[in-house]
Every structure is written in structure tokens, then in C-alpha cells.
XYZ file of C-alpha atoms in Angstrom:
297
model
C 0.000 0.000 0.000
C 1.357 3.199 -0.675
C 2.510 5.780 1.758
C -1.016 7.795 3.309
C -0.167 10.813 5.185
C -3.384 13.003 4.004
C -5.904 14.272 6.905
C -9.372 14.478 6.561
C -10.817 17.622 6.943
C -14.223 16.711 9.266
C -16.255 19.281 11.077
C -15.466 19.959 14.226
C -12.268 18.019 13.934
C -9.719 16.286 11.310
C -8.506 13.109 11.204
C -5.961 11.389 9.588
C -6.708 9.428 6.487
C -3.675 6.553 7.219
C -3.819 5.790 11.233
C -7.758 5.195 10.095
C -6.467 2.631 7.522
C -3.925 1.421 9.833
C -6.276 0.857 12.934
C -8.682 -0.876 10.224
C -5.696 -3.299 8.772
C -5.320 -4.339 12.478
C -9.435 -4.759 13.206
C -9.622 -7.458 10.698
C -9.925 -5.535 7.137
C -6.183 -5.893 6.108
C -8.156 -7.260 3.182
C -9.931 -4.069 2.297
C -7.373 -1.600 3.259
C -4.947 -3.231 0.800
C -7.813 -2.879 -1.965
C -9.578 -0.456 -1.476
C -7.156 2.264 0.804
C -4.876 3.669 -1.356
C -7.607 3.876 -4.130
C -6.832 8.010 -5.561
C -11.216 7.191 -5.467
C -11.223 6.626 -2.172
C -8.176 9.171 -1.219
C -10.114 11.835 -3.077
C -13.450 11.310 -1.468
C -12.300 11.598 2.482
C -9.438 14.105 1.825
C -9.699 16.111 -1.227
C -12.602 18.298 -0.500
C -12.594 21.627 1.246
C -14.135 21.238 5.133
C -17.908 21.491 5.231
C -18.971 24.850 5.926
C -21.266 24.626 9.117
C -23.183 27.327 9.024
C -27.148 27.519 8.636
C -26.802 28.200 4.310
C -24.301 24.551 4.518
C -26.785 22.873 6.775
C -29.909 23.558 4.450
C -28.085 22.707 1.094
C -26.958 19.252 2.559
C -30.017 18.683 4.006
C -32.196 19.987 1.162
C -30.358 18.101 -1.581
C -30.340 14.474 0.929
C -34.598 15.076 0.897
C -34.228 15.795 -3.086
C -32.665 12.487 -3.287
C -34.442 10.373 -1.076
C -36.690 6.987 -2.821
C -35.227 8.370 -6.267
C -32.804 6.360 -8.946
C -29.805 8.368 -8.822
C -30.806 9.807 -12.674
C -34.307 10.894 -11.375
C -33.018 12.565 -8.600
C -30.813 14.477 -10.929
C -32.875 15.459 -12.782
C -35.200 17.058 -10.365
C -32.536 18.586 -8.404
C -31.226 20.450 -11.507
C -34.552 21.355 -11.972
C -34.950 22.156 -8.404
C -31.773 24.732 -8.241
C -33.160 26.370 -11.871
C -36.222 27.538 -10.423
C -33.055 29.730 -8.206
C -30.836 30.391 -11.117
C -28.721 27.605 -10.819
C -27.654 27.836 -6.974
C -28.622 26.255 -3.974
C -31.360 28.892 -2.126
C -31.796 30.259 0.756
C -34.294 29.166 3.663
C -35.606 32.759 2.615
C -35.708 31.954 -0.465
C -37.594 29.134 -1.097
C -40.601 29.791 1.668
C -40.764 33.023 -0.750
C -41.428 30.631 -3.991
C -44.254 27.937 -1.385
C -45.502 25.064 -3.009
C -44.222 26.451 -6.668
C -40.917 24.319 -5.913
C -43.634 21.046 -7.602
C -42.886 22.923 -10.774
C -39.041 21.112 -10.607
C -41.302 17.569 -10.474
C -41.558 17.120 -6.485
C -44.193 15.504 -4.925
C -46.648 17.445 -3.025
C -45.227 15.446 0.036
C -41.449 16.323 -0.416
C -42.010 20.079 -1.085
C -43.785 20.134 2.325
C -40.495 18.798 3.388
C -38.156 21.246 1.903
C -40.547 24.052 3.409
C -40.306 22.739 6.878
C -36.986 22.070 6.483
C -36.332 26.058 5.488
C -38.473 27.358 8.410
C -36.753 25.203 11.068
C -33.512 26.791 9.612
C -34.742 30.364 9.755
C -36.574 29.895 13.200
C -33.662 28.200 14.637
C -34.674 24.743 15.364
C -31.867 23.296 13.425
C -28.745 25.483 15.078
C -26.440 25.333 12.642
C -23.605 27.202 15.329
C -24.066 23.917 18.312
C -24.075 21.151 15.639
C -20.199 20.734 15.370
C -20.460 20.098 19.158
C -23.523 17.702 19.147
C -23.612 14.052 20.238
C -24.771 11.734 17.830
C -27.622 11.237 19.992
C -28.072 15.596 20.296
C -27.739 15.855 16.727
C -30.413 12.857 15.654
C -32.911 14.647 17.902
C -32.359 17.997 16.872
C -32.362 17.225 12.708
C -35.298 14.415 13.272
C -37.681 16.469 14.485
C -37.753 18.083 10.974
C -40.399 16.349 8.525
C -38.779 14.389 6.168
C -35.549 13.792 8.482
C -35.181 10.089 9.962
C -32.259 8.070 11.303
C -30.614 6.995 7.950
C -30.569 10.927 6.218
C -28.919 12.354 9.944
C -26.196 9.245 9.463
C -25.574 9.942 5.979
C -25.473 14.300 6.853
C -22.833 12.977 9.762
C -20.900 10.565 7.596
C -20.343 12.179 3.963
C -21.243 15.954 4.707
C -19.938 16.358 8.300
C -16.979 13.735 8.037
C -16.981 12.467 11.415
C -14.683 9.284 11.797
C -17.175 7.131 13.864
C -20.882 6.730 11.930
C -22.369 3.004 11.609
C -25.453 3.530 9.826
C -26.761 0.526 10.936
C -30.327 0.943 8.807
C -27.970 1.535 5.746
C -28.961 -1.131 3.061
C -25.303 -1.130 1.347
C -23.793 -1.086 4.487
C -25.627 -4.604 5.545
C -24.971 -6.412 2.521
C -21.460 -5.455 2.377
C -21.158 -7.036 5.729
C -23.012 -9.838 4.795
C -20.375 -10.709 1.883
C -17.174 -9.916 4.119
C -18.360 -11.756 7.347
C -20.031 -14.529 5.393
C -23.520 -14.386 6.773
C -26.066 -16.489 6.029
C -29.164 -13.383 6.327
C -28.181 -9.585 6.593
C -27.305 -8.445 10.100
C -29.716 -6.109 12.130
C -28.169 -3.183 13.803
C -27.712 -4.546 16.740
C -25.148 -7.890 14.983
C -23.591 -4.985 13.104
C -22.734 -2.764 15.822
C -20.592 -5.985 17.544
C -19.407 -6.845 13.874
C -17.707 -3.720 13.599
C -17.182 -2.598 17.681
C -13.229 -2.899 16.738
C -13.480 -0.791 14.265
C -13.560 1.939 16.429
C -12.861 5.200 16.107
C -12.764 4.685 12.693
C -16.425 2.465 11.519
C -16.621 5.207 9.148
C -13.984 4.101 6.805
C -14.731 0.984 7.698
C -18.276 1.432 6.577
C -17.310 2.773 3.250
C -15.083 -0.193 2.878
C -18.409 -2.417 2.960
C -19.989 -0.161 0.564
C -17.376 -1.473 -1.607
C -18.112 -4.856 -1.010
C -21.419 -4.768 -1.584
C -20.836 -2.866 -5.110
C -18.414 -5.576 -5.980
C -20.858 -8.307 -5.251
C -23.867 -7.154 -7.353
C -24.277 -9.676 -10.649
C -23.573 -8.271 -13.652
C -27.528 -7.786 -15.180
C -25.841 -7.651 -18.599
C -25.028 -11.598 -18.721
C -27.977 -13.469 -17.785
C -27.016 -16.599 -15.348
C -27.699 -19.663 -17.218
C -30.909 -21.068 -15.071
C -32.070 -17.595 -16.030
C -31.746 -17.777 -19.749
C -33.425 -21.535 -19.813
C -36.341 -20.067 -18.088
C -36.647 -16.965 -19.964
C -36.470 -20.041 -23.184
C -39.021 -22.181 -21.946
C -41.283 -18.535 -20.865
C -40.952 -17.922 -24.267
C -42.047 -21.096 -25.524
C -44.841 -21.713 -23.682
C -45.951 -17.967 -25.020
C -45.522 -19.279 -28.581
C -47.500 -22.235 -27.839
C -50.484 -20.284 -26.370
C -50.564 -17.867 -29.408
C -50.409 -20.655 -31.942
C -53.532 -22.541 -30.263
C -55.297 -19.125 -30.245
C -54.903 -18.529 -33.673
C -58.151 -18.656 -35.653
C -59.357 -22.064 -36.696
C -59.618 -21.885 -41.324
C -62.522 -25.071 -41.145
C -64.629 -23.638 -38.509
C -64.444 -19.693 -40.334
C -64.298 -18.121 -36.893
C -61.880 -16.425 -35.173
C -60.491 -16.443 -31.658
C -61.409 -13.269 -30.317
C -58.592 -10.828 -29.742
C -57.067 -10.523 -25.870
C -58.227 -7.936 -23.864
C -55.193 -5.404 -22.881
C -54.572 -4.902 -19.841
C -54.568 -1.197 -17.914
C -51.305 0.047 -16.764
C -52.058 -0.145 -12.854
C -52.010 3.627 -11.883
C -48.735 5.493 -10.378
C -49.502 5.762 -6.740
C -46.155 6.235 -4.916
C -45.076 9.740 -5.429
C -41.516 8.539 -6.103
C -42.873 7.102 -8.705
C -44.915 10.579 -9.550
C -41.582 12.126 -9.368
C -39.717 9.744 -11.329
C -42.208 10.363 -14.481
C -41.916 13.938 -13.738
C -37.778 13.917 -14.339
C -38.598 11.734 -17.443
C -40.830 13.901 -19.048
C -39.291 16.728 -21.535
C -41.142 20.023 -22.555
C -43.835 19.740 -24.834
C -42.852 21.394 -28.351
C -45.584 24.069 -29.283
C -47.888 23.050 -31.958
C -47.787 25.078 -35.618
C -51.250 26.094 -34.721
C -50.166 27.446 -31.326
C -47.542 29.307 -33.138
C -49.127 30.874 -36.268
């Protein structure tokens, strides 16, 4: 592994990049470290960024995008957010800002749900429930209670704020998805762990579950099957699927001696969008409608 001197710039306070990889190599993830630790990728993300500025403009961007993003495929959630910061010229707003603009924020393809959200989100900025100056000072426990009494805030967004925003060297978000099946693969479990098998998986990983963390991420990346190459069970059944369709159209085709016809299969309804992800998804998939030559004579 090459040489790792570079500190990580957290709120509150740094860290260094190596004696994290160094702690971890002797915690049981010599393994990882020497894969995934002296990755530039890896480097880049905990040490080549500027420190988070903590201050009640940082807080609301992080926050704001993290509620943007939530239930969305990353493209989706692109999407909207690009849409979202247009609606402000192209840069993040202000708490101000956006209770100025309401419920017009749908116009960027939110759900009616999320842009209630955002606006709570913005008023517990501006009225001070979220503190931006105390957070760099907050317990995990402080800073869950103070960020989930916000709509739209829960456990997993407040671990993710503390972990990739905030930096801090000690975050096992246990609810994490990733996190679980990357622990899965690497301890060799037969079922995903609940929070409580993870937290004494990783208890000597400490200070530093973190890195640790982001090392499962890995794992769990590395271990999704390649959807491009069909398994082999897969492809016979998606054979004998298709089959068995062929043979069911053939026996419904109309019958020459008799001079009648099979009549033709009813189509089925789409089954209506209900989740508003899903509202939002169609929303970032739809492009602007080109004005008819009527409209424009």
C-alpha cells in the first residue's frame, strides 16, 4: 500500500486518512485496506474536499439536496434537483428563499409530500430549530434529535449528513442497506445483520467504523451480478417462458374449417402510479412539450 499521510478535513475536527487505515488493517480488514485504501477514489473522497462549511446556508443545502434524493434512482433525482436549483438560477437557495417561492418548488417535479419537506426544512432553519452554530459540538444522539424532528428527516438521512457531509470518523449507519450487505459478503452471513449484529461486527473498528463502513460499501458494489449476462438457469427459463408464449398464441390462432376467429385478448390497464416517487420519477422523465404550428401561427 502506498505511503497515506493526508488528513481528513471533518467538522469539528480532522482526522488522519492513514492511522484510520492502519487501525482498520489491524481490526480485521487488512483485506480491504490493501484494496480499497490507497484507491486516488477513495483518497479523493475523504481528503480532497474543502471542510464542510457549518453554518445555517451549509446545513440547508446538505439537508435539502439528501430530501431531493431520497426513494429516487440516482438519474431521477438528478434530474429534479437540476430542476430544483433552476427555479433559483442555478444555486442552492436560501431558507428565505424558497418559503418566498411555497408550493411552486412542484414545478421542478416534487411531490406534493417532499415540497412540504423542503418548506419545513427552510423554516426550522430560519426559526432556529436546526442550530447550525451547536451542531459541530452535538452528540450523535443531540444531533439525531435535533435534525429528526424536521419532517422528512429520519435516522438513515442524519447518518448519511454525519458521515459524507460532516466527516466524522465514527458513523455506523446501521439501517444503511449497502452497508448490511457489504457485511453480509465480508463476514459470510447467512441473512443480513440487524443493527444490533452490526454494531458488535464492527465494535473494533472503532474510532474509525466510518472508513470501515465505506469499505463495505465497496463490497457490496463488488458483489452485485452483472444484469448484462444473464445466469444460465435464467436464460433456460426466460427459453421455456418464451415457448410456452408461442405455444399459447399458436392454439389461439383462428381455426380456417370452422371460419371463426379467436377473439382478440383484452389489454390490460397500466395499474395507476400511486407512490409519489414514482410521480416524481415520471416527472424527471418527461421533456417540454414542443408548441404546436397552430399554437404558433
Amino acid at each position: 500500500m502506498a505511503p497515506i499521510v493526508r488528513e481528513v478535513r471533518a467538522t469539528g475536527a480532522s482526522w488522519c486518512y492513514k492511522a484510520a487505515c492502519d487501525h482498520l488493517r489491524g481490526a480485521g480488514l487488512s483485506g480491504l485496506v490493501a484494496e480499497h485504501g490507497a484507491e486516488e477514489k477513495s483518497i479523493q473522497r475523504w481528503c480532497g474536499a474543502e471542510p464542510f462549511a457549518c453554518d445555517g446556508q451549509g446545513v440547508f443545502t446538505a439537508l435539502s439536496r439528501a430530501i431531493v434524493y431520497q426513494q429516487l434512482a440516482g438519474a431521477a433525482a438528478d434530474t429534479i434537483y437540476g430542476r430544483f436549483l433552476g427555479i433559483f438560477g442555478g444555486a442552492p437557495p436560501t431558507p428565505e428563499a424558497l418559503m418566498a417561492h411555497g408550493m411552486a418548488i412542484r414545478s421542478a417535479g416534487l411531490s406534493q409530500r417532499k415540497a412540504e419537506y423542503l418548506l419545513d426544512l427552510a423554516s426550522a432553519v430560519a426559526d432556529g430549530r436546526i442550530d447550525a452554530a451547536r451542531i459541530p459540538t452535538l452528540t450523535e444522539e443531540e444531533l439525531q434529535e435535533m435534525l429528526c424532528g424536521v419532517r422528512g428527516i429520519g435516522p438513515w438521512t442524519v447518518d448519511m449528513f454525519m458521515m459524507f457531509t460532516m466527516k466524522r470518523p465514527d458513523v455506523l449507519p446501521s439501517g444503511d442497506l449497502g452497508i448490511r450487505k457489504g457485511a453480509k459478503v465480508h463476514f459470510e452471513l447467512g441473512s443480513l445483520p440487524n443493527a444490533t449484529e452490526l454494531a458488535t461486527l464492527t465494535e473494533r473498528w472503532r474510532p474509525y467504523r466510518t472508513l470501515g463502513c465505506w469499505f463495505l460499501y465497496k463490497v457490496a458494489d463488488q458483489a452485485k451480478p452483472d444484469k448484462r449476462k444473464p445466469k444460465p438457469k435464467a436464460k433456460a427459463k426466460a427459453k421455456a417462458k418464451a415457448k410456452a408464449t408461442a405455444e399459447a398464441v399458436r392454439k389461439r390462432e383462428p381455426d380456417a374449417s370452422a371460419g371463426a376467429a379467436t377473439p382478440p385478448a383484452k389489454r390490460r390497464r397500466a395499474p395507476a402510479l400511486k407512490e409519489e416517487e414514482e410521480e416524481e420519477e415520471g416527472a424527471a422523465r418527461r421533456s417540454p412539450r414542443r408548441p404546436s404550428r397552430r399554437a404558433s401561427a
